[in-house]
Short mmCIF file of C-alpha atoms in Angstrom, two decimals:
data_model
loop_
_atom_site.label_atom_id
_atom_site.label_comp_id
_atom_site.label_asym_id
_atom_site.label_seq_id
_atom_site.Cartn_x
_atom_site.Cartn_y
_atom_site.Cartn_z
CA MET A 993 11.97 -10.18 -9.30
CA GLU A 994 10.60 -8.87 -12.59
CA GLN A 995 11.42 -5.30 -11.57
CA VAL A 996 14.93 -6.38 -10.61
CA LYS A 997 15.43 -8.17 -13.92
CA SER A 998 14.12 -5.10 -15.75
CA HIS A 999 16.61 -2.88 -13.90
CA ILE A 1000 19.47 -5.20 -14.82
CA GLU A 1001 18.38 -5.39 -18.46
CA GLY A 1002 17.94 -1.64 -18.73
CA ASN A 1003 21.42 -0.92 -17.35
CA ARG A 1004 23.52 -3.58 -19.07
CA ASP A 1005 25.72 -1.12 -20.94
CA ARG A 1006 26.30 1.05 -17.88
CA PHE A 1007 27.17 -1.95 -15.70
CA LEU A 1008 29.76 -3.08 -18.23
CA SER A 1009 31.19 0.42 -18.65
CA GLU A 1010 31.59 0.78 -14.89
CA LEU A 1011 33.27 -2.62 -14.63
CA PHE A 1012 35.74 -1.51 -17.29
CA GLU A 1013 36.68 1.49 -15.13
CA LEU A 1014 37.61 -0.88 -12.31
CA LEU A 1015 39.46 -3.27 -14.61
CA ARG A 1016 41.65 -0.44 -15.91
CA ILE A 1017 43.20 0.05 -12.45
CA PRO A 1018 46.34 -2.16 -12.28
CA SER A 1019 45.82 -3.24 -8.67
CA ILE A 1020 48.56 -5.90 -8.50
CA SER A 1021 49.11 -6.62 -4.81
CA ALA A 1022 52.29 -8.68 -5.35
CA GLN A 1023 54.22 -5.70 -6.76
CA SER A 1024 55.04 -2.72 -4.53
CA VAL A 1025 55.14 -0.36 -7.52
CA HIS A 1026 51.33 -0.65 -7.62
CA LYS A 1027 50.77 0.45 -4.01
CA GLY A 1028 49.05 3.63 -5.20
CA ASP A 1029 46.83 1.64 -7.54
CA MET A 1030 45.61 -0.46 -4.61
CA LEU A 1031 44.34 2.64 -2.83
CA ARG A 1032 42.87 3.97 -6.08
CA ALA A 1033 40.89 0.73 -6.58
CA ALA A 1034 39.64 0.82 -2.99
CA GLU A 1035 38.48 4.42 -3.29
CA TRP A 1036 36.77 3.61 -6.60
CA LEU A 1037 34.84 0.76 -4.98
CA LYS A 1038 33.82 2.95 -2.05
CA SER A 1039 32.38 5.50 -4.48
CA SER A 1040 30.63 2.78 -6.49
CA LEU A 1041 29.02 1.29 -3.38
CA LEU A 1042 27.74 4.67 -2.24
CA LYS A 1043 26.17 5.22 -5.66
CA ALA A 1044 24.62 1.75 -5.44
CA GLY A 1045 22.79 2.69 -2.25
CA VAL A 1046 24.76 1.71 0.85
CA ASP A 1047 24.21 3.82 3.96
CA ARG A 1048 27.86 3.80 4.90
CA ALA A 1049 31.13 3.08 3.08
CA GLU A 1050 34.72 3.63 4.05
CA VAL A 1051 38.24 2.64 3.10
CA MET A 1052 39.75 1.14 6.25
CA SER A 1053 43.51 0.96 6.62
CA THR A 1054 45.45 -2.19 7.51
CA GLU A 1055 49.15 -3.03 7.81
CA GLY A 1056 48.97 -3.64 4.06
CA ASN A 1057 46.33 -2.76 1.51
CA PRO A 1058 43.02 -1.30 2.71
CA VAL A 1059 39.71 -3.06 3.25
CA VAL A 1060 36.62 -1.48 1.72
CA TYR A 1061 33.74 -1.79 4.18
CA ALA A 1062 30.15 -0.82 3.40
CA GLU A 1063 26.73 -1.65 4.78
CA LYS A 1064 23.01 -1.18 4.41
CA MET A 1065 20.81 -2.24 7.31
CA VAL A 1066 17.15 -2.68 6.40
CA SER A 1067 15.91 -4.15 9.68
CA PRO A 1068 17.28 -5.54 12.97
CA GLU A 1069 15.11 -8.62 12.39
CA ALA A 1070 16.36 -9.32 8.87
CA HIS A 1071 19.10 -11.79 7.96
CA THR A 1072 22.52 -10.23 7.42
CA VAL A 1073 24.63 -11.24 4.42
CA VAL A 1074 28.33 -10.37 4.39
CA VAL A 1075 29.71 -10.08 0.85
CA TYR A 1076 33.40 -10.90 0.49
CA GLY A 1077 35.51 -10.19 -2.57
CA HIS A 1078 38.98 -8.98 -3.51
CA TYR A 1079 40.03 -6.12 -5.74
CA ASP A 1080 43.67 -7.13 -6.12
CA VAL A 1081 44.76 -9.08 -9.19
CA MET A 1082 47.62 -11.30 -10.26
CA PRO A 1083 50.70 -9.98 -12.13
CA VAL A 1084 50.32 -10.04 -15.90
CA ASP A 1085 53.64 -11.73 -16.74
CA PRO A 1086 54.49 -12.95 -19.32
CA VAL A 1087 52.97 -9.82 -20.84
CA GLU A 1088 54.10 -10.70 -24.36
CA GLU A 1089 51.62 -13.61 -24.40
CA TRP A 1090 48.59 -11.35 -24.02
CA ARG A 1091 46.52 -10.86 -27.16
CA THR A 1092 44.97 -7.69 -25.71
CA GLU A 1093 46.28 -5.08 -23.28
CA PRO A 1094 45.84 -6.54 -19.75
CA PHE A 1095 44.44 -3.32 -18.30
CA GLU A 1096 42.53 -2.10 -21.34
CA PRO A 1097 39.45 -4.37 -21.21
CA VAL A 1098 37.59 -5.19 -24.40
CA VAL A 1099 34.63 -7.35 -25.35
CA LYS A 1100 35.29 -9.89 -28.10
CA GLU A 1101 33.54 -13.15 -28.95
CA GLY A 1102 31.08 -12.60 -26.11
CA ARG A 1103 33.80 -12.35 -23.48
CA ILE A 1104 35.38 -9.57 -21.41
CA TRP A 1105 39.17 -9.71 -21.87
CA GLY A 1106 41.50 -8.25 -19.24
CA ARG A 1107 43.24 -8.96 -15.97
CA GLY A 1108 40.66 -9.31 -13.20
CA ALA A 1109 37.76 -9.81 -15.62
CA ASP A 1110 36.86 -12.96 -13.69
CA ASP A 1111 39.24 -13.09 -10.70
CA ASP A 1112 37.84 -11.28 -8.89
CA LYS A 1113 36.80 -7.84 -10.09
CA GLY A 1114 34.18 -9.10 -12.52
CA GLN A 1115 32.64 -11.43 -9.97
CA LEU A 1116 32.95 -8.94 -7.10
CA PHE A 1117 31.22 -6.26 -9.17
CA MET A 1118 28.26 -8.57 -9.83
CA HIS A 1119 27.48 -8.24 -6.11
CA VAL A 1120 27.60 -4.45 -6.25
CA LYS A 1121 25.19 -4.40 -9.19
CA ALA A 1122 22.85 -7.03 -7.72
CA PHE A 1123 22.70 -4.93 -4.57
CA GLU A 1124 22.04 -1.80 -6.65
CA ALA A 1125 19.18 -3.50 -8.50
CA LEU A 1126 17.53 -4.59 -5.26
CA VAL A 1127 17.87 -1.15 -3.65
CA ALA A 1128 16.70 0.68 -6.78
CA THR A 1129 13.53 -1.41 -6.93
CA GLY A 1130 12.86 -1.24 -3.19
CA SER A 1131 13.17 -5.01 -2.84
CA LEU A 1132 16.29 -5.58 -0.70
CA PRO A 1133 15.10 -8.08 1.95
CA CYS A 1134 18.35 -8.55 3.92
CA ASN A 1135 20.92 -6.45 5.67
CA VAL A 1136 24.11 -6.38 3.59
CA LYS A 1137 27.72 -5.77 4.57
CA PHE A 1138 30.58 -5.60 2.08
CA MET A 1139 34.13 -6.66 3.00
CA LEU A 1140 36.38 -6.16 -0.04
CA GLU A 1141 40.10 -6.70 0.43
CA GLY A 1142 43.23 -6.01 -1.59
CA GLU A 1143 45.52 -8.88 -0.61
CA GLU A 1144 43.84 -12.17 -1.53
CA GLU A 1145 46.38 -12.94 -4.24
CA ILE A 1146 49.21 -12.72 -1.69
CA GLY A 1147 47.48 -14.71 1.06
CA SER A 1148 45.37 -12.01 2.78
CA PRO A 1149 48.07 -11.29 5.41
CA SER A 1150 46.34 -8.19 6.82
CA LEU A 1151 42.75 -9.44 6.75
CA TYR A 1152 43.15 -11.96 9.59
CA ARG A 1153 43.99 -9.23 12.09
CA TRP A 1154 41.39 -6.89 10.57
CA CYS A 1155 38.69 -9.50 11.15
CA GLU A 1156 39.89 -10.04 14.74
CA GLU A 1157 39.69 -6.30 15.39
CA HIS A 1158 36.26 -5.87 13.75
CA ARG A 1159 34.34 -8.93 14.93
CA GLU A 1160 31.45 -6.83 16.21
CA LEU A 1161 31.24 -4.83 12.98
CA MET A 1162 31.24 -8.01 10.88
CA LYS A 1163 28.45 -9.86 12.69
CA GLY A 1164 26.16 -11.60 10.25
CA ASP A 1165 24.50 -14.85 9.26
CA VAL A 1166 26.56 -15.95 6.27
CA ILE A 1167 29.42 -14.82 4.05
CA LEU A 1168 28.65 -14.82 0.34
CA VAL A 1169 31.60 -15.25 -2.01
CA SER A 1170 31.86 -15.25 -5.81
CA ASP A 1171 35.50 -16.11 -6.42
CA THR A 1172 35.03 -19.62 -7.79
CA SER A 1173 33.81 -21.34 -10.95
CA MET A 1174 31.03 -23.58 -12.21
CA ILE A 1175 31.54 -26.96 -13.80
CA ALA A 1176 30.11 -25.65 -17.10
CA TRP A 1177 27.61 -23.13 -18.43
CA ASP A 1178 25.02 -25.90 -18.85
CA THR A 1179 26.04 -27.55 -15.55
CA PRO A 1180 25.75 -24.96 -12.78
CA SER A 1181 27.46 -25.85 -9.53
CA ILE A 1182 28.17 -24.47 -6.07
CA THR A 1183 31.59 -24.95 -4.57
CA CYS A 1184 31.26 -26.73 -1.23
CA GLY A 1185 34.95 -27.40 -0.67
CA LEU A 1186 38.28 -25.66 -1.29
CA ARG A 1187 41.78 -27.02 -0.97
CA GLY A 1188 44.14 -25.29 1.41
CA LEU A 1189 47.49 -23.81 0.42
CA CYS A 1190 51.07 -23.91 1.64
CA TYR A 1191 53.38 -21.65 -0.39
CA MET A 1192 57.14 -21.89 0.15
CA GLU A 1193 60.28 -20.36 -1.33
CA VAL A 1194 63.64 -22.14 -1.31
CA GLU A 1195 67.14 -20.90 -2.10
CA VAL A 1196 70.19 -23.09 -2.63
CA THR A 1197 73.58 -21.35 -2.37
CA GLY A 1198 76.96 -22.77 -3.32
CA PRO A 1199 80.14 -20.76 -4.00
CA ASN A 1200 80.47 -17.11 -2.95
CA LYS A 1201 80.22 -15.93 -6.58
CA ASP A 1202 79.36 -17.22 -10.06
CA LEU A 1203 82.17 -19.47 -11.30
CA HIS A 1204 83.58 -20.37 -14.73
CA SER A 1205 81.92 -23.68 -15.61
CA GLY A 1206 85.02 -24.94 -17.38
CA LEU A 1207 87.47 -24.19 -14.60
CA PHE A 1208 85.24 -25.25 -11.72
CA GLY A 1209 82.62 -27.55 -13.27
CA GLY A 1210 82.72 -31.02 -11.75
CA ALA A 1211 84.59 -29.86 -8.66
CA VAL A 1212 82.12 -27.45 -7.04
CA ALA A 1213 78.43 -28.09 -6.43
CA ASN A 1214 76.21 -26.32 -8.93
CA PRO A 1215 73.25 -24.87 -6.97
CA ALA A 1216 70.99 -25.05 -10.05
CA ASN A 1217 71.79 -28.74 -10.54
CA VAL A 1218 71.30 -29.46 -6.85
CA LEU A 1219 68.03 -27.53 -6.68
CA THR A 1220 66.51 -29.36 -9.64
CA ARG A 1221 67.50 -32.73 -8.17
CA LEU A 1222 65.99 -31.83 -4.80
CA ILE A 1223 62.76 -30.63 -6.40
CA ALA A 1224 62.52 -33.71 -8.63
CA SER A 1225 62.75 -35.92 -5.55
CA LEU A 1226 59.73 -34.26 -3.89
CA VAL A 1227 57.26 -36.19 -6.09
CA ASP A 1228 57.82 -39.84 -7.00
CA ASP A 1229 57.02 -41.73 -10.20
CA ARG A 1230 53.51 -42.52 -8.89
CA GLY A 1231 52.71 -38.85 -8.42
CA ARG A 1232 52.98 -39.09 -4.64
CA VAL A 1233 54.60 -36.36 -2.55
CA THR A 1234 57.63 -37.87 -0.79
CA ILE A 1235 57.77 -35.56 2.25
CA PRO A 1236 57.54 -37.82 5.36
CA GLY A 1237 54.21 -37.32 7.13
CA PHE A 1238 52.65 -35.38 4.24
CA TYR A 1239 49.67 -37.76 3.93
CA ASP A 1240 49.26 -38.57 7.64
CA ASP A 1241 46.14 -36.45 8.12
CA VAL A 1242 44.53 -36.93 4.71
CA ARG A 1243 41.10 -38.51 4.99
CA GLU A 1244 40.69 -41.06 2.25
CA LEU A 1245 37.30 -41.03 0.54
CA THR A 1246 35.18 -44.16 0.74
CA PRO A 1247 34.41 -45.98 -2.52
CA GLU A 1248 30.87 -44.58 -2.34
CA GLU A 1249 32.16 -41.01 -1.89
CA ARG A 1250 34.54 -41.42 -4.80
CA ALA A 1251 31.75 -42.72 -7.01
CA ASP A 1252 29.53 -39.75 -6.10
CA PHE A 1253 32.37 -37.29 -6.67
CA ASN A 1254 33.00 -38.62 -10.17
CA LYS A 1255 29.34 -38.30 -11.23
CA ALA A 1256 29.92 -34.68 -12.26
CA PRO A 1257 30.06 -34.28 -16.06
CA PHE A 1258 33.64 -34.40 -17.28
CA SER A 1259 35.25 -35.20 -20.64
CA LEU A 1260 38.91 -36.12 -20.41
CA GLU A 1261 39.33 -35.66 -24.16
CA ASP A 1262 37.86 -32.16 -24.07
CA TYR A 1263 40.05 -31.36 -21.06
CA LYS A 1264 43.22 -32.41 -22.90
CA LYS A 1265 42.17 -30.61 -26.06
CA ALA A 1266 41.50 -27.35 -24.22
CA LEU A 1267 44.98 -27.48 -22.68
CA ASP A 1268 46.69 -28.77 -25.84
CA VAL A 1269 48.28 -31.73 -24.03
CA ASP A 1270 48.55 -35.30 -25.26
CA ASP A 1271 47.92 -36.86 -21.86
CA VAL A 1272 47.30 -36.03 -18.22
CA GLN A 1273 49.55 -36.85 -15.29
CA GLY A 1274 49.06 -37.06 -11.55
CA GLU A 1275 48.73 -39.27 -8.52
CA GLU A 1276 48.38 -42.90 -9.55
CA GLY A 1277 45.00 -44.49 -8.95
CA TYR A 1278 42.91 -41.31 -9.05
CA THR A 1279 40.83 -39.63 -11.75
CA THR A 1280 41.61 -36.14 -13.04
CA MET A 1281 38.59 -34.81 -11.15
CA GLU A 1282 39.88 -36.35 -7.91
CA ARG A 1283 43.41 -35.13 -8.49
CA THR A 1284 42.26 -31.54 -8.88
CA GLY A 1285 39.56 -31.55 -6.21
CA VAL A 1286 40.21 -33.87 -3.28
CA ARG A 1287 43.88 -34.91 -3.42
CA PRO A 1288 46.87 -32.90 -2.15
CA THR A 1289 49.57 -31.81 -4.59
CA LEU A 1290 53.02 -30.22 -4.84
CA ASP A 1291 54.01 -27.98 -7.75
CA VAL A 1292 56.86 -25.69 -8.73
CA ASN A 1293 55.46 -22.22 -9.48
CA GLY A 1294 58.72 -20.62 -10.56
CA ILE A 1295 62.41 -21.47 -10.73
CA TRP A 1296 65.41 -19.27 -11.45
CA GLY A 1297 69.19 -19.01 -11.20
CA GLY A 1298 72.24 -18.36 -13.35
CA TYR A 1299 72.34 -16.69 -16.75
CA ILE A 1300 69.07 -16.58 -18.71
CA GLU A 1301 69.56 -13.63 -21.07
CA GLU A 1302 70.34 -13.73 -24.80
CA GLY A 1303 73.46 -15.56 -25.89
CA THR A 1304 75.79 -17.60 -23.70
CA LYS A 1305 77.57 -17.15 -20.41
CA THR A 1306 79.18 -20.34 -19.15
CA VAL A 1307 78.86 -20.05 -15.39
CA ILE A 1308 78.09 -22.13 -12.35
CA PRO A 1309 75.57 -19.86 -10.61
CA ALA A 1310 76.23 -18.96 -7.00
CA ARG A 1311 72.58 -19.58 -6.12
CA ALA A 1312 69.31 -20.91 -7.48
CA SER A 1313 65.78 -20.49 -6.13
CA ALA A 1314 62.25 -21.77 -6.56
CA LYS A 1315 58.72 -21.08 -5.38
CA ILE A 1316 56.75 -24.19 -4.51
CA SER A 1317 53.05 -24.51 -3.64
CA MET A 1318 51.26 -27.40 -2.01
CA ARG A 1319 47.47 -27.71 -2.22
CA LEU A 1320 46.01 -29.28 0.88
CA VAL A 1321 42.82 -31.24 1.57
CA PRO A 1322 40.61 -31.37 4.67
CA ASN A 1323 42.43 -32.38 7.88
CA GLN A 1324 45.82 -31.23 6.58
CA ARG A 1325 47.06 -28.19 8.50
CA TYR A 1326 48.97 -25.51 6.65
CA GLU A 1327 51.52 -24.75 9.41
CA ARG A 1328 52.29 -28.43 9.96
CA ILE A 1329 52.85 -29.04 6.24
CA ALA A 1330 55.14 -25.99 6.07
CA ASP A 1331 57.19 -27.40 8.95
CA LEU A 1332 57.36 -30.87 7.38
CA PHE A 1333 58.45 -29.37 4.07
CA GLU A 1334 61.24 -27.29 5.60
CA ARG A 1335 62.61 -30.14 7.72
CA HIS A 1336 62.60 -32.53 4.74
CA PHE A 1337 64.13 -30.05 2.29
CA ARG A 1338 66.97 -29.28 4.68
CA ALA A 1339 67.51 -32.97 5.40
CA ILE A 1340 67.90 -33.98 1.76
CA ALA A 1341 70.24 -31.11 0.81
CA PRO A 1342 73.90 -32.20 0.43
CA PRO A 1343 76.58 -30.54 2.62
CA SER A 1344 78.10 -28.92 -0.48
CA VAL A 1345 75.37 -26.24 -0.50
CA ARG A 1346 73.49 -24.06 1.97
CA VAL A 1347 69.70 -23.90 2.02
CA LYS A 1348 67.20 -21.20 2.95
CA VAL A 1349 63.49 -22.02 3.26
CA ARG A 1350 60.80 -19.34 3.61
CA ASN A 1351 57.14 -19.87 4.42
CA LEU A 1352 55.48 -17.22 2.24
CA HIS A 1353 51.80 -17.78 3.05
CA GLY A 1354 49.03 -20.33 3.19
CA GLY A 1355 45.65 -21.27 4.59
CA GLU A 1356 43.51 -24.18 5.66
CA PRO A 1357 41.13 -26.23 3.49
CA TYR A 1358 37.43 -25.39 3.74
CA VAL A 1359 34.20 -27.39 3.55
CA SER A 1360 30.69 -25.90 3.38
CA PRO A 1361 27.85 -28.30 4.29
CA THR A 1362 25.09 -28.57 1.70
CA ASP A 1363 22.35 -28.56 4.34
CA LEU A 1364 22.93 -24.95 5.39
CA PRO A 1365 19.94 -22.63 4.81
CA ALA A 1366 22.21 -20.30 2.84
CA TYR A 1367 23.39 -23.16 0.63
CA ARG A 1368 19.77 -24.12 -0.06
CA ALA A 1369 18.99 -20.48 -0.93
CA ALA A 1370 21.96 -20.38 -3.33
CA ALA A 1371 20.84 -23.63 -4.94
CA LYS A 1372 17.29 -22.32 -5.44
CA ALA A 1373 18.62 -19.08 -6.90
CA MET A 1374 20.82 -20.91 -9.41
CA GLU A 1375 17.99 -23.23 -10.36
CA ALA A 1376 15.74 -20.21 -10.95
CA THR A 1377 18.20 -18.50 -13.32
CA PHE A 1378 19.92 -21.49 -14.97
CA GLY A 1379 16.88 -23.75 -15.22
CA LYS A 1380 18.47 -26.72 -13.44
CA LYS A 1381 19.64 -27.65 -9.98
CA PRO A 1382 23.31 -26.91 -9.32
CA LEU A 1383 25.68 -29.72 -8.37
CA PRO A 1384 27.83 -29.53 -5.23
CA PHE A 1385 31.46 -29.29 -6.35
CA TYR A 1386 34.89 -29.49 -4.72
CA SER A 1387 37.32 -26.99 -6.19
CA GLY A 1388 41.05 -27.50 -6.47
CA GLY A 1389 41.66 -23.81 -5.85
CA SER A 1390 42.25 -22.05 -2.56
CA ILE A 1391 40.91 -18.94 -0.86
CA PRO A 1392 42.98 -19.10 2.34
CA ILE A 1393 40.98 -16.50 4.28
CA VAL A 1394 37.66 -18.39 3.94
CA SER A 1395 38.51 -20.97 6.61
CA ALA A 1396 39.54 -18.11 8.92
CA PHE A 1397 36.14 -16.47 8.50
CA GLU A 1398 34.64 -19.46 10.29
CA SER A 1399 37.21 -19.55 13.09
CA ILE A 1400 37.37 -15.76 13.65
CA LEU A 1401 33.91 -14.49 12.68
CA GLY A 1402 31.93 -17.67 13.37
CA MET A 1403 30.25 -17.70 9.96
CA LYS A 1404 30.14 -20.22 7.15
CA SER A 1405 30.78 -19.08 3.59
CA ILE A 1406 28.72 -19.88 0.52
CA LEU A 1407 30.93 -20.08 -2.57
CA MET A 1408 28.63 -19.22 -5.46
CA GLY A 1409 30.93 -18.45 -8.37
CA PHE A 1410 30.14 -18.00 -12.05
CA GLY A 1411 33.52 -18.43 -13.72
CA LEU A 1412 34.41 -21.18 -16.18
CA SER A 1413 37.59 -23.16 -16.75
CA GLN A 1414 38.31 -21.30 -20.01
CA ASP A 1415 38.53 -17.96 -18.19
CA ALA A 1416 42.31 -18.43 -17.74
CA ILE A 1417 42.51 -16.80 -14.33
CA HIS A 1418 46.12 -16.16 -13.19
CA SER A 1419 47.22 -16.61 -16.82
CA PRO A 1420 47.72 -14.34 -19.82
CA ASN A 1421 44.46 -13.61 -21.67
CA GLU A 1422 42.14 -13.81 -18.69
CA SER A 1423 38.53 -13.38 -19.74
CA TYR A 1424 34.99 -13.66 -18.43
CA GLY A 1425 31.78 -14.35 -20.30
CA VAL A 1426 29.55 -11.32 -20.69
CA GLU A 1427 26.47 -13.45 -20.06
CA ASN A 1428 28.15 -14.99 -16.99
CA PHE A 1429 28.45 -11.47 -15.65
CA TYR A 1430 24.78 -10.61 -16.18
CA ARG A 1431 23.48 -14.04 -15.13
CA GLY A 1432 25.56 -13.75 -11.96
CA ILE A 1433 23.97 -10.41 -11.09
CA GLU A 1434 20.48 -11.87 -11.51
CA THR A 1435 21.30 -15.01 -9.51
CA ILE A 1436 22.81 -13.07 -6.62
CA ALA A 1437 19.69 -10.89 -6.47
CA CYS A 1438 17.58 -14.07 -6.35
CA PHE A 1439 19.71 -15.42 -3.50
CA TYR A 1440 18.67 -12.56 -1.23
CA ARG A 1441 15.00 -13.26 -1.84
CA TYR A 1442 15.31 -16.96 -1.04
CA PHE A 1443 17.67 -16.45 1.91
CA ALA A 1444 15.33 -13.90 3.47
CA ASP A 1445 12.66 -16.62 3.67
CA MET A 1446 14.97 -19.27 5.16
CA LYS A 1447 14.63 -20.21 8.82
#
């Protein structure tokens, strides 16, 4: 590993410069205006992988954005690691809150600032550079396949079918993912569980046009008023989701499991300070760690309707809409929750309005056992580079496609991420620690060595 570390150290500036090239491409999958940027990012990654030493790389078309596939096969007898990552990023709105240009990355205060710096271009690129370092030093001990998609931020709609169609191509022993975080820089961790996701959009329609609020107010249902009342009723004063059947399949943790879960280092005061809030809020009877890791939730992600520009316009809007996400825990099924949500939302709507409900996307929760050989290899790699054993950790986030990897490709995923809570992924001013980037490269390279020796 000394040669590998020397290669990484000797190419730090180049690695960062190349990452910046990728970060400058505004590959926002949620916005059709960036369709060309998606292809540009995919082609850039193909070129980068070929330079890193893969034997084969191609941009493979899907119904949506392309998948970048690449491979290097060192031996039929060697373990095969499939690297998954995504090159699409979240929209940058509200752009006025950024302190730097979202797609002009800079390094300040030891951090890389820019959209995708962490999620997931920075973390994805660590795998490319770890692979390069192993190939360049003649020490790659495993076969490696790359599967890099451009739709994770919109639910990976095309990747499910792509995996079905390419099962033979994607055969391997484990999928390695860096799209998650650690508990802290001095508390390395490996994510062994992800919450699932159910993402809905609702629209409430009243009159056939916007109405004068003086002439019609009090006589005609105001869709914005109705929508906010309906949404407010979805979570009660105890922080519990009120949709009938929502908790039916939730497995409650035993007291012993809850005690173990809460052993991870956590400071509530530091948490509140970092977010600039006076207090936390959530489901009654659970800690903040439990609320964000092992309990299901319902949140409004966006709400709109009526006049919101400068000045006044006294209207009753004809319609109002909202996007609502529910994070799910093991045993909850995404499609069932979507059905329960739609039936309940329609049932509670008054006859004075009409309701549309759309199921936008979602995915199942995921659990990775800690006794897997690949998990043990990841733990040894993190201990080697961080100097302490990583803790198993349940993340509140979702990567919907990961559970499908198991059902379609028959492989477990190891979620070895290097982000931190302060990275502000999905928010303005996303950033990623420079040392996280380099430490991640070294740790991933170590993983291959340890995994190659696992039985």
